[in-house]
Amino acid sequence: GETTECRSFPVIIDGRERLRFTDTPGFQNPRRLLAELETMAGNSQEKFALLRKFTKTSAELNDDHELMAPIERGAGIIYVVDGSRPVRAVDRSEMEILRQIGKPRMAILNCKQKDNRFIEEWKEEFRKHFNTSRIFNAHKATYAERIQLLETLKAIDQDWSQVLSEIIEAIKKDWESRTRIAASLICS
């Protein structure tokens, strides 16, 4: 509910944008969208185009329309959920929409709280709907865990492997440089 418009975060290496992450609004009407999607005929690409057109017809569906804009431009999906709560029917609707759209997708279970009792339930649902999933806490993640998340992202679409490898290598070089600078400052 925090994001109402898409916000892009480009990954720039050597002055050139290599990848762009986009934070989108969440689904506002997933049950309605899923019901509509299930009435549509065609392959996943055709159904997605019809669903996108459907969301454009109503002000009530504006956030859902905004959510789909990056996907329409070819983006993959990183679905982030709060692991401290149980899976709800509305979550299942969202995941099924994303599965039916047929785009490369990864789920991230963001465990900000110490409450881990719902993790297995989420993992079971993720296995039904996503190419891969990870447990990840962005606030506490180590450097190695962040690199591993990017490595996992490479697995959801083979076409992304090269650019993600380049990004990972650039991040590692930057990290090594910062470590050397910090060590030098500490020694001096």
Coordinates of N, CA, C and O in Angstrom, one line a residue:
G1 N 0.8 -1.2 0.0 CA 0.0 0.0 0.0 C 0.8 1.3 0.0 O 0.3 2.3 0.0
E2 N 2.2 1.1 0.1 CA 3.0 2.3 0.1 C 3.3 2.9 -1.2 O 3.4 4.1 -1.4
T3 N 3.4 2.1 -2.2 CA 3.8 2.5 -3.6 C 2.5 2.7 -4.4 O 1.7 1.8 -4.5
T4 N 2.3 3.9 -4.9 CA 1.1 4.2 -5.8 C 1.5 4.4 -7.2 O 0.6 4.3 -8.1
E5 N 2.7 4.7 -7.5 CA 3.2 4.9 -8.9 C 4.5 4.1 -9.0 O 5.3 3.9 -8.0
C6 N 4.8 3.6 -10.2 CA 6.0 2.9 -10.4 C 7.2 3.8 -10.2 O 7.2 4.9 -10.6
R7 N 8.2 3.3 -9.5 CA 9.5 4.0 -9.3 C 10.6 3.1 -9.8 O 10.7 2.0 -9.3
S8 N 11.4 3.6 -10.6 CA 12.5 2.9 -11.2 C 13.9 3.1 -10.5 O 14.1 4.3 -10.1
F9 N 14.7 2.1 -10.5 CA 16.0 2.2 -9.9 C 17.0 1.5 -10.8 O 17.1 0.3 -10.9
P10 N 17.6 2.4 -11.7 CA 18.5 1.8 -12.7 C 19.8 1.3 -12.0 O 20.3 1.9 -11.1
V11 N 20.4 0.3 -12.6 CA 21.7 -0.2 -12.3 C 22.7 0.3 -13.4 O 22.6 -0.1 -14.5
I12 N 23.5 1.3 -13.0 CA 24.4 1.9 -14.0 C 25.8 1.5 -13.8 O 26.3 1.6 -12.7
I13 N 26.4 1.0 -14.8 CA 27.8 0.5 -14.8 C 28.6 1.2 -15.9 O 28.2 1.1 -17.1
D14 N 29.7 1.8 -15.5 CA 30.5 2.6 -16.5 C 29.6 3.6 -17.3 O 29.8 3.7 -18.6
G15 N 28.7 4.2 -16.6 CA 27.9 5.3 -17.3 C 26.8 4.8 -18.1 O 26.1 5.5 -18.8
R16 N 26.6 3.5 -18.1 CA 25.6 2.9 -19.0 C 24.6 2.1 -18.1 O 25.0 1.2 -17.3
E17 N 23.3 2.3 -18.4 CA 22.3 1.5 -17.6 C 22.3 0.1 -18.1 O 22.1 -0.2 -19.3
R18 N 22.5 -0.8 -17.2 CA 22.5 -2.3 -17.6 C 21.2 -3.0 -17.2 O 20.9 -4.0 -17.8
L19 N 20.5 -2.5 -16.2 CA 19.3 -3.2 -15.7 C 18.5 -2.1 -14.9 O 19.1 -1.2 -14.4
R20 N 17.2 -2.4 -14.9 CA 16.4 -1.4 -14.1 C 15.4 -2.2 -13.3 O 14.7 -3.1 -13.7
F21 N 15.4 -1.9 -12.0 CA 14.5 -2.5 -11.0 C 13.3 -1.5 -10.9 O 13.6 -0.3 -10.8
T22 N 12.1 -2.0 -10.9 CA 11.0 -1.1 -10.8 C 10.1 -1.5 -9.6 O 9.6 -2.7 -9.6
D23 N 9.9 -0.6 -8.7 CA 9.0 -0.9 -7.6 C 7.6 -0.4 -8.0 O 7.4 0.7 -8.5
T24 N 6.7 -1.4 -8.0 CA 5.3 -1.1 -8.5 C 4.3 -1.1 -7.4 O 4.6 -1.6 -6.3
P25 N 3.1 -0.5 -7.6 CA 2.1 -0.7 -6.6 C 1.7 -2.1 -6.5 O 1.9 -2.9 -7.5
G26 N 1.2 -2.6 -5.4 CA 0.7 -3.9 -5.3 C -0.6 -4.1 -5.9 O -1.2 -3.1 -6.3
F27 N -1.1 -5.3 -6.0 CA -2.4 -5.5 -6.5 C -3.5 -4.9 -5.6 O -3.3 -4.9 -4.4
Q28 N -4.5 -4.3 -6.2 CA -5.6 -3.7 -5.4 C -6.8 -4.6 -5.5 O -7.7 -4.6 -4.6
N29 N -7.0 -5.3 -6.7 CA -8.2 -6.0 -7.0 C -7.8 -7.4 -7.5 O -8.3 -7.8 -8.6
P30 N -7.0 -8.2 -6.8 CA -6.5 -9.4 -7.4 C -7.6 -10.5 -7.7 O -7.6 -11.2 -8.7
R31 N -8.6 -10.6 -6.8 CA -9.7 -11.5 -7.1 C -10.5 -11.2 -8.3 O -10.8 -12.1 -9.1
R32 N -10.7 -9.9 -8.5 CA -11.5 -9.5 -9.7 C -10.6 -9.7 -10.9 O -11.2 -10.2 -12.0
L33 N -9.4 -9.4 -10.9 CA -8.5 -9.6 -12.0 C -8.3 -11.1 -12.4 O -8.4 -11.4 -13.5
L34 N -8.2 -11.9 -11.4 CA -8.1 -13.3 -11.6 C -9.3 -13.9 -12.2 O -9.3 -14.7 -13.2
A35 N -10.5 -13.5 -11.7 CA -11.8 -13.9 -12.3 C -11.8 -13.5 -13.8 O -12.3 -14.3 -14.6
E36 N -11.4 -12.3 -14.1 CA -11.5 -11.8 -15.5 C -10.5 -12.6 -16.3 O -10.8 -13.0 -17.4
L37 N -9.3 -12.8 -15.8 CA -8.2 -13.6 -16.5 C -8.7 -15.0 -16.8 O -8.4 -15.5 -17.9
E38 N -9.4 -15.6 -15.9 CA -9.8 -17.0 -16.1 C -10.9 -17.1 -17.2 O -11.2 -18.2 -17.7
T39 N -11.6 -16.0 -17.5 CA -12.6 -16.0 -18.6 C -12.0 -15.8 -20.0 O -12.6 -16.0 -21.0
M40 N -10.7 -15.4 -20.0 CA -10.1 -15.1 -21.3 C -9.5 -16.3 -22.0 O -9.0 -17.2 -21.3
A41 N -9.6 -16.3 -23.3 CA -9.0 -17.4 -24.1 C -7.7 -16.9 -24.6 O -7.4 -15.7 -24.7
G42 N -6.8 -17.8 -25.0 CA -5.5 -17.5 -25.6 C -4.4 -17.9 -24.8 O -4.5 -18.4 -23.7
N43 N -3.2 -17.6 -25.4 CA -1.9 -18.0 -24.6 C -1.7 -16.9 -23.6 O -2.4 -15.9 -23.5
S44 N -0.7 -17.1 -22.7 CA -0.4 -16.2 -21.6 C -0.1 -14.8 -22.1 O -0.6 -13.8 -21.5
Q45 N 0.5 -14.6 -23.2 CA 0.8 -13.3 -23.7 C -0.5 -12.6 -24.2 O -0.7 -11.4 -23.9
E46 N -1.4 -13.3 -24.8 CA -2.6 -12.7 -25.3 C -3.5 -12.4 -24.1 O -4.1 -11.3 -24.0
K47 N -3.5 -13.3 -23.1 CA -4.3 -13.0 -21.9 C -3.8 -11.8 -21.2 O -4.6 -11.0 -20.7
F48 N -2.5 -11.7 -21.1 CA -1.9 -10.5 -20.4 C -2.3 -9.2 -21.1 O -2.7 -8.3 -20.4
A49 N -2.3 -9.2 -22.4 CA -2.6 -8.0 -23.2 C -4.1 -7.7 -22.9 O -4.4 -6.5 -22.7
L50 N -5.0 -8.7 -22.9 CA -6.4 -8.4 -22.6 C -6.6 -7.9 -21.2 O -7.4 -7.0 -20.9
L51 N -5.9 -8.5 -20.2 CA -6.0 -8.1 -18.8 C -5.5 -6.7 -18.7 O -6.1 -5.9 -18.0
R52 N -4.4 -6.3 -19.3 CA -3.9 -4.9 -19.2 C -4.9 -4.0 -19.8 O -5.2 -2.9 -19.2
K53 N -5.5 -4.3 -20.9 CA -6.6 -3.5 -21.5 C -7.8 -3.4 -20.6 O -8.3 -2.3 -20.4
F54 N -8.1 -4.5 -19.9 CA -9.2 -4.5 -19.0 C -9.0 -3.5 -17.8 O -9.9 -2.8 -17.4
T55 N -7.8 -3.5 -17.3 CA -7.5 -2.6 -16.1 C -7.5 -1.2 -16.5 O -7.6 -0.3 -15.6
K56 N -7.3 -0.9 -17.8 CA -7.3 0.5 -18.2 C -8.7 1.1 -18.2 O -8.8 2.4 -18.3
T57 N -9.7 0.3 -18.2 CA -11.1 0.8 -18.4 C -11.7 1.4 -17.1 O -12.8 2.0 -17.2
S58 N -11.1 1.3 -16.0 CA -11.7 1.7 -14.7 C -10.7 2.4 -13.8 O -9.6 2.0 -13.6
A59 N -11.2 3.5 -13.2 CA -10.3 4.2 -12.2 C -10.0 3.4 -11.0 O -9.0 3.4 -10.5
E60 N -11.0 2.5 -10.7 CA -10.8 1.6 -9.6 C -9.6 0.6 -9.8 O -9.0 0.1 -8.9
L61 N -9.3 0.4 -11.1 CA -8.2 -0.6 -11.4 C -6.9 0.1 -11.8 O -6.0 -0.5 -12.3
N62 N -6.8 1.4 -11.5 CA -5.7 2.2 -12.0 C -4.4 1.7 -11.4 O -3.4 1.5 -12.1
D63 N -4.3 1.3 -10.1 CA -3.1 0.8 -9.5 C -2.7 -0.5 -10.1 O -1.6 -0.8 -10.4
D64 N -3.7 -1.4 -10.4 CA -3.5 -2.7 -11.1 C -2.9 -2.4 -12.5 O -2.0 -3.2 -12.9
H65 N -3.4 -1.4 -13.2 CA -2.9 -1.1 -14.5 C -1.5 -0.6 -14.4 O -0.6 -1.0 -15.2
E66 N -1.2 0.2 -13.4 CA 0.2 0.8 -13.2 C 1.1 -0.4 -12.9 O 2.3 -0.4 -13.4
L67 N 0.7 -1.3 -12.1 CA 1.5 -2.5 -11.7 C 1.9 -3.3 -13.0 O 3.1 -3.8 -13.0
M68 N 1.1 -3.4 -14.0 CA 1.4 -4.2 -15.1 C 2.2 -3.5 -16.2 O 2.7 -4.1 -17.1
A69 N 2.4 -2.2 -16.1 CA 3.1 -1.4 -17.1 C 4.6 -2.0 -17.3 O 4.9 -2.2 -18.5
P70 N 5.4 -2.2 -16.3 CA 6.7 -2.7 -16.5 C 6.7 -4.1 -17.1 O 7.5 -4.5 -18.0
I71 N 5.7 -4.9 -16.7 CA 5.6 -6.3 -17.3 C 5.3 -6.2 -18.8 O 5.9 -7.0 -19.5
E72 N 4.5 -5.3 -19.1 CA 4.1 -5.1 -20.6 C 5.4 -4.7 -21.4 O 5.5 -5.1 -22.5
R73 N 6.3 -4.0 -20.7 CA 7.5 -3.6 -21.4 C 8.6 -4.7 -21.4 O 9.7 -4.5 -21.9
G74 N 8.3 -5.9 -20.8 CA 9.2 -7.0 -20.9 C 9.8 -7.4 -19.6 O 10.7 -8.2 -19.5
A75 N 9.5 -6.7 -18.5 CA 10.1 -7.0 -17.2 C 9.7 -8.3 -16.7 O 8.6 -8.9 -17.0
G76 N 10.6 -8.9 -15.9 CA 10.3 -10.1 -15.1 C 9.7 -9.6 -13.8 O 9.5 -8.4 -13.6
I77 N 9.4 -10.6 -13.0 CA 8.7 -10.3 -11.8 C 9.4 -10.7 -10.6 O 9.9 -11.9 -10.5
I78 N 9.6 -9.9 -9.6 CA 10.1 -10.2 -8.3 C 8.9 -9.9 -7.3 O 8.6 -8.7 -7.1
Y79 N 8.3 -10.9 -6.8 CA 7.2 -10.8 -5.9 C 7.6 -10.9 -4.5 O 8.2 -11.9 -4.0
V80 N 7.5 -9.8 -3.7 CA 8.0 -9.7 -2.4 C 6.8 -9.7 -1.4 O 5.9 -9.0 -1.5
V81 N 6.9 -10.6 -0.4 CA 5.8 -10.7 0.6 C 6.4 -10.7 2.0 O 7.6 -11.0 2.2
D82 N 5.6 -10.4 3.0 CA 5.9 -10.4 4.4 C 5.7 -11.8 4.9 O 4.6 -12.3 5.0
G83 N 6.8 -12.4 5.3 CA 6.8 -13.8 5.8 C 6.3 -13.9 7.3 O 6.2 -15.0 7.7
S84 N 6.0 -12.8 7.9 CA 5.5 -12.9 9.3 C 4.0 -13.1 9.4 O 3.5 -13.1 10.5
R85 N 3.4 -13.2 8.3 CA 1.9 -13.4 8.3 C 1.6 -14.6 7.5 O 2.4 -15.0 6.6
P86 N 0.4 -15.2 7.7 CA 0.1 -16.4 6.9 C -0.3 -16.1 5.5 O -0.7 -14.9 5.2
V87 N -0.3 -17.1 4.6 CA -0.8 -16.9 3.2 C -2.3 -16.7 3.3 O -3.0 -17.5 3.9
R88 N -2.8 -15.7 2.5 CA -4.2 -15.5 2.5 C -4.7 -15.8 1.1 O -4.0 -16.0 0.1
A89 N -6.0 -15.9 1.0 CA -6.7 -16.2 -0.4 C -6.3 -15.1 -1.4 O -6.0 -15.4 -2.5
V90 N -6.2 -13.9 -0.9 CA -5.8 -12.8 -1.8 C -4.4 -13.0 -2.3 O -4.1 -12.7 -3.5
D91 N -3.5 -13.5 -1.5 CA -2.1 -13.8 -1.9 C -2.1 -14.8 -3.0 O -1.4 -14.7 -4.0
R92 N -2.9 -15.9 -2.8 CA -3.0 -16.9 -3.8 C -3.5 -16.4 -5.1 O -3.1 -16.8 -6.2
S93 N -4.5 -15.5 -5.1 CA -5.0 -14.9 -6.3 C -3.9 -14.1 -7.0 O -3.7 -14.2 -8.2
E94 N -3.1 -13.3 -6.3 CA -2.0 -12.6 -6.9 C -1.0 -13.5 -7.5 O -0.6 -13.3 -8.7
M95 N -0.6 -14.5 -6.8 CA 0.4 -15.5 -7.3 C -0.1 -16.2 -8.6 O 0.6 -16.4 -9.5
E96 N -1.4 -16.5 -8.6 CA -2.0 -17.2 -9.7 C -2.0 -16.3 -11.0 O -1.8 -16.7 -12.1
I97 N -2.3 -15.0 -10.7 CA -2.3 -14.1 -11.8 C -0.9 -14.0 -12.4 O -0.7 -14.1 -13.7
L98 N 0.1 -13.9 -11.6 CA 1.5 -13.8 -12.0 C 1.9 -15.1 -12.7 O 2.6 -15.1 -13.8
R99 N 1.5 -16.2 -12.3 CA 1.8 -17.5 -12.9 C 1.2 -17.6 -14.3 O 1.8 -17.9 -15.3
Q100 N -0.1 -17.2 -14.4 CA -0.8 -17.2 -15.7 C -0.3 -16.2 -16.7 O -0.3 -16.5 -17.9
I101 N 0.3 -15.1 -16.2 CA 0.9 -14.1 -17.1 C 2.1 -14.8 -17.9 O 2.4 -14.4 -19.0
G102 N 2.8 -15.7 -17.3 CA 3.8 -16.5 -17.9 C 5.1 -15.8 -18.1 O 6.0 -16.2 -18.8
K103 N 5.4 -14.7 -17.3 CA 6.7 -14.0 -17.4 C 7.6 -14.7 -16.4 O 7.2 -15.3 -15.4
P104 N 8.9 -14.5 -16.6 CA 9.9 -15.0 -15.6 C 9.6 -14.4 -14.3 O 9.3 -13.2 -14.2
R105 N 9.6 -15.2 -13.2 CA 9.2 -14.6 -11.9 C 10.0 -15.4 -10.8 O 10.3 -16.5 -10.8
M106 N 10.2 -14.6 -9.8 CA 10.9 -15.0 -8.6 C 10.1 -14.5 -7.4 O 9.7 -13.3 -7.4
A107 N 10.0 -15.3 -6.3 CA 9.3 -14.8 -5.1 C 10.4 -14.6 -4.0 O 11.3 -15.4 -3.9
I108 N 10.2 -13.5 -3.2 CA 11.1 -13.3 -2.1 C 10.2 -13.2 -0.8 O 9.3 -12.4 -0.8
L109 N 10.6 -14.0 0.1 CA 10.0 -13.9 1.4 C 10.8 -13.0 2.3 O 11.9 -13.3 2.7
N110 N 10.2 -11.8 2.6 CA 10.9 -10.8 3.4 C 10.5 -11.1 4.8 O 9.4 -10.9 5.2
C111 N 11.5 -11.6 5.6 CA 11.2 -11.9 7.0 C 11.8 -10.8 7.9 O 13.0 -10.9 8.3
K112 N 11.1 -9.7 8.1 CA 11.6 -8.6 8.9 C 11.4 -9.0 10.4 O 12.2 -8.5 11.2
Q113 N 10.4 -9.7 10.7 CA 10.1 -10.1 12.1 C 10.8 -11.4 12.5 O 11.3 -12.1 11.6
K114 N 10.9 -11.7 13.7 CA 11.4 -13.0 14.2 C 10.4 -14.2 14.0 O 10.8 -15.3 14.2
D115 N 9.2 -13.8 13.7 CA 8.1 -14.8 13.6 C 8.3 -15.6 12.3 O 8.1 -15.1 11.2
N116 N 8.8 -16.9 12.4 CA 9.0 -17.7 11.3 C 8.0 -18.8 11.1 O 8.2 -19.7 10.3
R117 N 6.9 -18.8 11.8 CA 6.0 -19.9 11.8 C 5.2 -20.1 10.4 O 4.7 -21.2 10.2
F118 N 5.3 -19.1 9.6 CA 4.5 -19.2 8.3 C 5.5 -19.5 7.1 O 5.0 -19.6 6.0
I119 N 6.7 -19.6 7.3 CA 7.7 -19.7 6.2 C 7.4 -20.9 5.4 O 7.4 -20.9 4.1
E120 N 7.2 -22.1 6.0 CA 6.9 -23.3 5.2 C 5.6 -23.2 4.4 O 5.6 -23.7 3.2
E121 N 4.6 -22.6 4.9 CA 3.4 -22.3 4.2 C 3.6 -21.5 2.9 O 3.2 -21.8 1.8
W122 N 4.4 -20.4 3.1 CA 4.8 -19.5 1.9 C 5.6 -20.3 0.9 O 5.3 -20.2 -0.3
K123 N 6.6 -21.1 1.4 CA 7.4 -21.8 0.5 C 6.6 -22.8 -0.4 O 6.9 -23.0 -1.6
E124 N 5.7 -23.4 0.2 CA 4.8 -24.4 -0.5 C 4.0 -23.7 -1.6 O 3.9 -24.2 -2.7
E125 N 3.5 -22.5 -1.3 CA 2.7 -21.8 -2.3 C 3.7 -21.3 -3.4 O 3.3 -21.3 -4.5
F126 N 4.8 -20.8 -3.0 CA 5.8 -20.3 -4.0 C 6.1 -21.4 -5.0 O 6.3 -21.1 -6.2
R127 N 6.3 -22.6 -4.5 CA 6.7 -23.7 -5.4 C 5.6 -23.9 -6.5 O 6.0 -24.4 -7.6
K128 N 4.4 -23.6 -6.3 CA 3.3 -23.8 -7.3 C 3.3 -22.7 -8.3 O 2.7 -22.9 -9.4
H129 N 3.9 -21.5 -8.0 CA 3.6 -20.3 -8.8 C 4.9 -19.6 -9.4 O 4.8 -18.8 -10.3
F130 N 6.1 -20.0 -8.9 CA 7.3 -19.2 -9.3 C 8.4 -20.1 -9.8 O 8.5 -21.3 -9.4
N131 N 9.3 -19.5 -10.6 CA 10.4 -20.3 -11.1 C 11.4 -20.6 -9.9 O 12.0 -21.6 -9.9
T132 N 11.5 -19.6 -9.0 CA 12.4 -19.8 -7.9 C 12.0 -18.9 -6.7 O 11.2 -17.9 -7.0
S133 N 12.5 -19.1 -5.5 CA 12.1 -18.3 -4.4 C 13.3 -18.2 -3.5 O 14.2 -19.1 -3.4
R134 N 13.3 -17.2 -2.7 CA 14.4 -16.9 -1.7 C 13.8 -16.3 -0.4 O 12.8 -15.6 -0.5
I135 N 14.4 -16.6 0.7 CA 14.1 -15.9 2.0 C 15.2 -14.8 2.1 O 16.4 -15.1 1.9
F136 N 14.8 -13.6 2.3 CA 15.7 -12.5 2.2 C 15.2 -11.4 3.1 O 14.0 -11.0 3.0
N137 N 16.1 -10.8 3.9 CA 15.8 -9.6 4.7 C 16.7 -8.5 4.3 O 17.9 -8.5 4.6
A138 N 16.2 -7.6 3.5 CA 17.1 -6.5 2.9 C 17.7 -5.7 4.0 O 18.8 -5.1 3.8
H139 N 17.1 -5.6 5.2 CA 17.7 -4.7 6.3 C 18.9 -5.4 7.0 O 19.7 -4.7 7.5
K140 N 18.9 -6.7 6.9 CA 19.9 -7.5 7.7 C 20.8 -8.3 6.7 O 21.8 -8.9 7.2
A141 N 20.6 -8.3 5.5 CA 21.3 -9.1 4.5 C 22.8 -8.8 4.5 O 23.2 -7.6 4.4
T142 N 23.6 -9.8 4.5 CA 25.1 -9.5 4.3 C 25.4 -9.3 2.8 O 24.5 -9.5 2.0
Y143 N 26.6 -8.9 2.6 CA 27.1 -8.7 1.2 C 26.9 -10.0 0.4 O 26.4 -10.1 -0.7
A144 N 27.3 -11.1 1.0 CA 27.3 -12.4 0.4 C 25.8 -12.8 0.1 O 25.5 -13.4 -1.0
E145 N 24.9 -12.5 1.0 CA 23.5 -12.8 0.7 C 22.9 -12.0 -0.4 O 22.1 -12.5 -1.2
R146 N 23.4 -10.8 -0.5 CA 22.9 -9.9 -1.6 C 23.4 -10.4 -3.0 O 22.7 -10.5 -4.0
I147 N 24.7 -10.8 -3.0 CA 25.2 -11.4 -4.2 C 24.5 -12.7 -4.6 O 24.2 -12.9 -5.7
Q148 N 24.2 -13.5 -3.6 CA 23.5 -14.8 -3.8 C 22.1 -14.5 -4.4 O 21.6 -15.2 -5.3
L149 N 21.4 -13.4 -3.9 CA 20.1 -13.1 -4.5 C 20.2 -12.8 -5.9 O 19.4 -13.2 -6.8
L150 N 21.2 -12.0 -6.3 CA 21.4 -11.7 -7.7 C 21.8 -12.9 -8.6 O 21.3 -13.1 -9.7
E151 N 22.6 -13.8 -8.0 CA 22.9 -15.1 -8.6 C 21.6 -15.9 -8.9 O 21.4 -16.5 -9.9
T152 N 20.7 -15.9 -7.9 CA 19.5 -16.6 -8.0 C 18.6 -16.0 -9.1 O 17.9 -16.7 -9.9
L153 N 18.6 -14.7 -9.2 CA 17.8 -14.0 -10.2 C 18.2 -14.4 -11.6 O 17.4 -14.5 -12.5
K154 N 19.5 -14.7 -11.8 CA 20.0 -15.2 -13.1 C 19.3 -16.4 -13.6 O 19.1 -16.6 -14.8
A155 N 18.8 -17.2 -12.6 CA 18.2 -18.5 -13.0 C 16.8 -18.4 -13.5 O 16.3 -19.4 -14.1
I156 N 16.1 -17.3 -13.3 CA 14.7 -17.3 -13.7 C 14.6 -17.0 -15.2 O 13.5 -17.3 -15.8
D157 N 15.6 -16.5 -15.9 CA 15.5 -16.3 -17.3 C 17.0 -16.4 -17.9 O 17.8 -15.5 -17.5
Q158 N 17.2 -17.3 -18.7 CA 18.6 -17.5 -19.3 C 19.1 -16.3 -20.0 O 20.3 -16.0 -20.0
D159 N 18.2 -15.5 -20.6 CA 18.6 -14.3 -21.3 C 19.2 -13.2 -20.4 O 19.8 -12.3 -20.9
W160 N 18.9 -13.3 -19.1 CA 19.4 -12.3 -18.2 C 20.8 -12.7 -17.6 O 21.4 -11.8 -17.0
S161 N 21.2 -13.9 -17.8 CA 22.4 -14.4 -17.2 C 23.6 -13.5 -17.5 O 24.4 -13.1 -16.5
Q162 N 23.8 -13.1 -18.7 CA 25.0 -12.3 -19.1 C 25.1 -11.0 -18.4 O 26.0 -10.6 -17.7
V163 N 24.0 -10.2 -18.5 CA 23.9 -8.9 -17.9 C 24.0 -9.0 -16.3 O 24.7 -8.2 -15.7
L164 N 23.4 -10.0 -15.7 CA 23.5 -10.1 -14.3 C 24.9 -10.5 -13.9 O 25.4 -10.0 -12.8
S165 N 25.5 -11.3 -14.7 CA 26.9 -11.7 -14.3 C 27.8 -10.5 -14.4 O 28.7 -10.3 -13.5
E166 N 27.6 -9.6 -15.4 CA 28.4 -8.4 -15.5 C 28.1 -7.5 -14.3 O 29.0 -6.8 -13.7
I167 N 26.9 -7.4 -13.8 CA 26.5 -6.5 -12.7 C 27.1 -7.1 -11.4 O 27.7 -6.4 -10.6
I168 N 27.0 -8.4 -11.2 CA 27.6 -9.0 -10.1 C 29.1 -8.8 -10.0 O 29.7 -8.5 -9.0
E169 N 29.8 -9.0 -11.1 CA 31.2 -8.7 -11.2 C 31.6 -7.3 -10.9 O 32.5 -7.0 -10.2
A170 N 30.8 -6.3 -11.4 CA 31.0 -4.9 -11.1 C 30.8 -4.6 -9.6 O 31.6 -3.9 -9.0
I171 N 29.8 -5.2 -9.0 CA 29.6 -5.0 -7.6 C 30.7 -5.6 -6.8 O 31.2 -5.0 -5.8
K172 N 31.2 -6.8 -7.2 CA 32.3 -7.4 -6.4 C 33.6 -6.5 -6.5 O 34.3 -6.3 -5.6
K173 N 33.9 -6.0 -7.7 CA 35.0 -5.1 -7.9 C 34.9 -3.8 -7.1 O 35.8 -3.4 -6.4
D174 N 33.7 -3.3 -7.0 CA 33.4 -2.1 -6.2 C 33.6 -2.4 -4.7 O 34.2 -1.6 -4.0
W175 N 33.2 -3.5 -4.3 CA 33.3 -4.0 -2.9 C 34.8 -4.1 -2.5 O 35.2 -3.7 -1.5
E176 N 35.5 -4.8 -3.4 CA 37.0 -5.0 -3.2 C 37.7 -3.6 -3.1 O 38.5 -3.4 -2.2
S177 N 37.3 -2.7 -4.0 CA 37.9 -1.4 -4.0 C 37.6 -0.6 -2.7 O 38.5 0.0 -2.0
R178 N 36.4 -0.7 -2.2 CA 36.0 0.0 -1.0 C 36.7 -0.7 0.2 O 37.1 0.0 1.1
T179 N 36.9 -2.0 0.2 CA 37.6 -2.7 1.3 C 39.0 -2.2 1.3 O 39.6 -2.0 2.4
R180 N 39.7 -2.2 0.2 CA 41.1 -1.7 0.1 C 41.2 -0.3 0.6 O 42.1 0.0 1.4
I181 N 40.3 0.6 0.2 CA 40.3 2.0 0.7 C 40.1 2.1 2.2 O 40.9 2.8 2.9
A182 N 39.2 1.3 2.7 CA 38.9 1.3 4.1 C 40.1 0.8 4.9 O 40.5 1.3 5.9
A183 N 40.7 -0.3 4.4 CA 41.9 -0.9 5.1 C 43.0 0.1 5.1 O 43.7 0.3 6.1
S184 N 43.2 0.8 4.0 CA 44.3 1.8 3.9 C 44.0 3.0 4.9 O 45.0 3.4 5.5
L185 N 42.8 3.4 5.0 CA 42.5 4.5 5.9 C 42.7 4.0 7.4 O 43.2 4.8 8.2
I186 N 42.3 2.8 7.7 CA 42.5 2.3 9.0 C 44.0 2.2 9.4 O 44.4 2.5 10.5
C187 N 44.8 1.7 8.4 CA 46.2 1.5 8.6 C 46.9 2.9 8.8 O 47.9 3.0 9.5
S188 N 46.4 3.9 8.1 CA 47.1 5.2 8.1 C 46.6 5.9 9.4 O 47.2 6.8 9.9

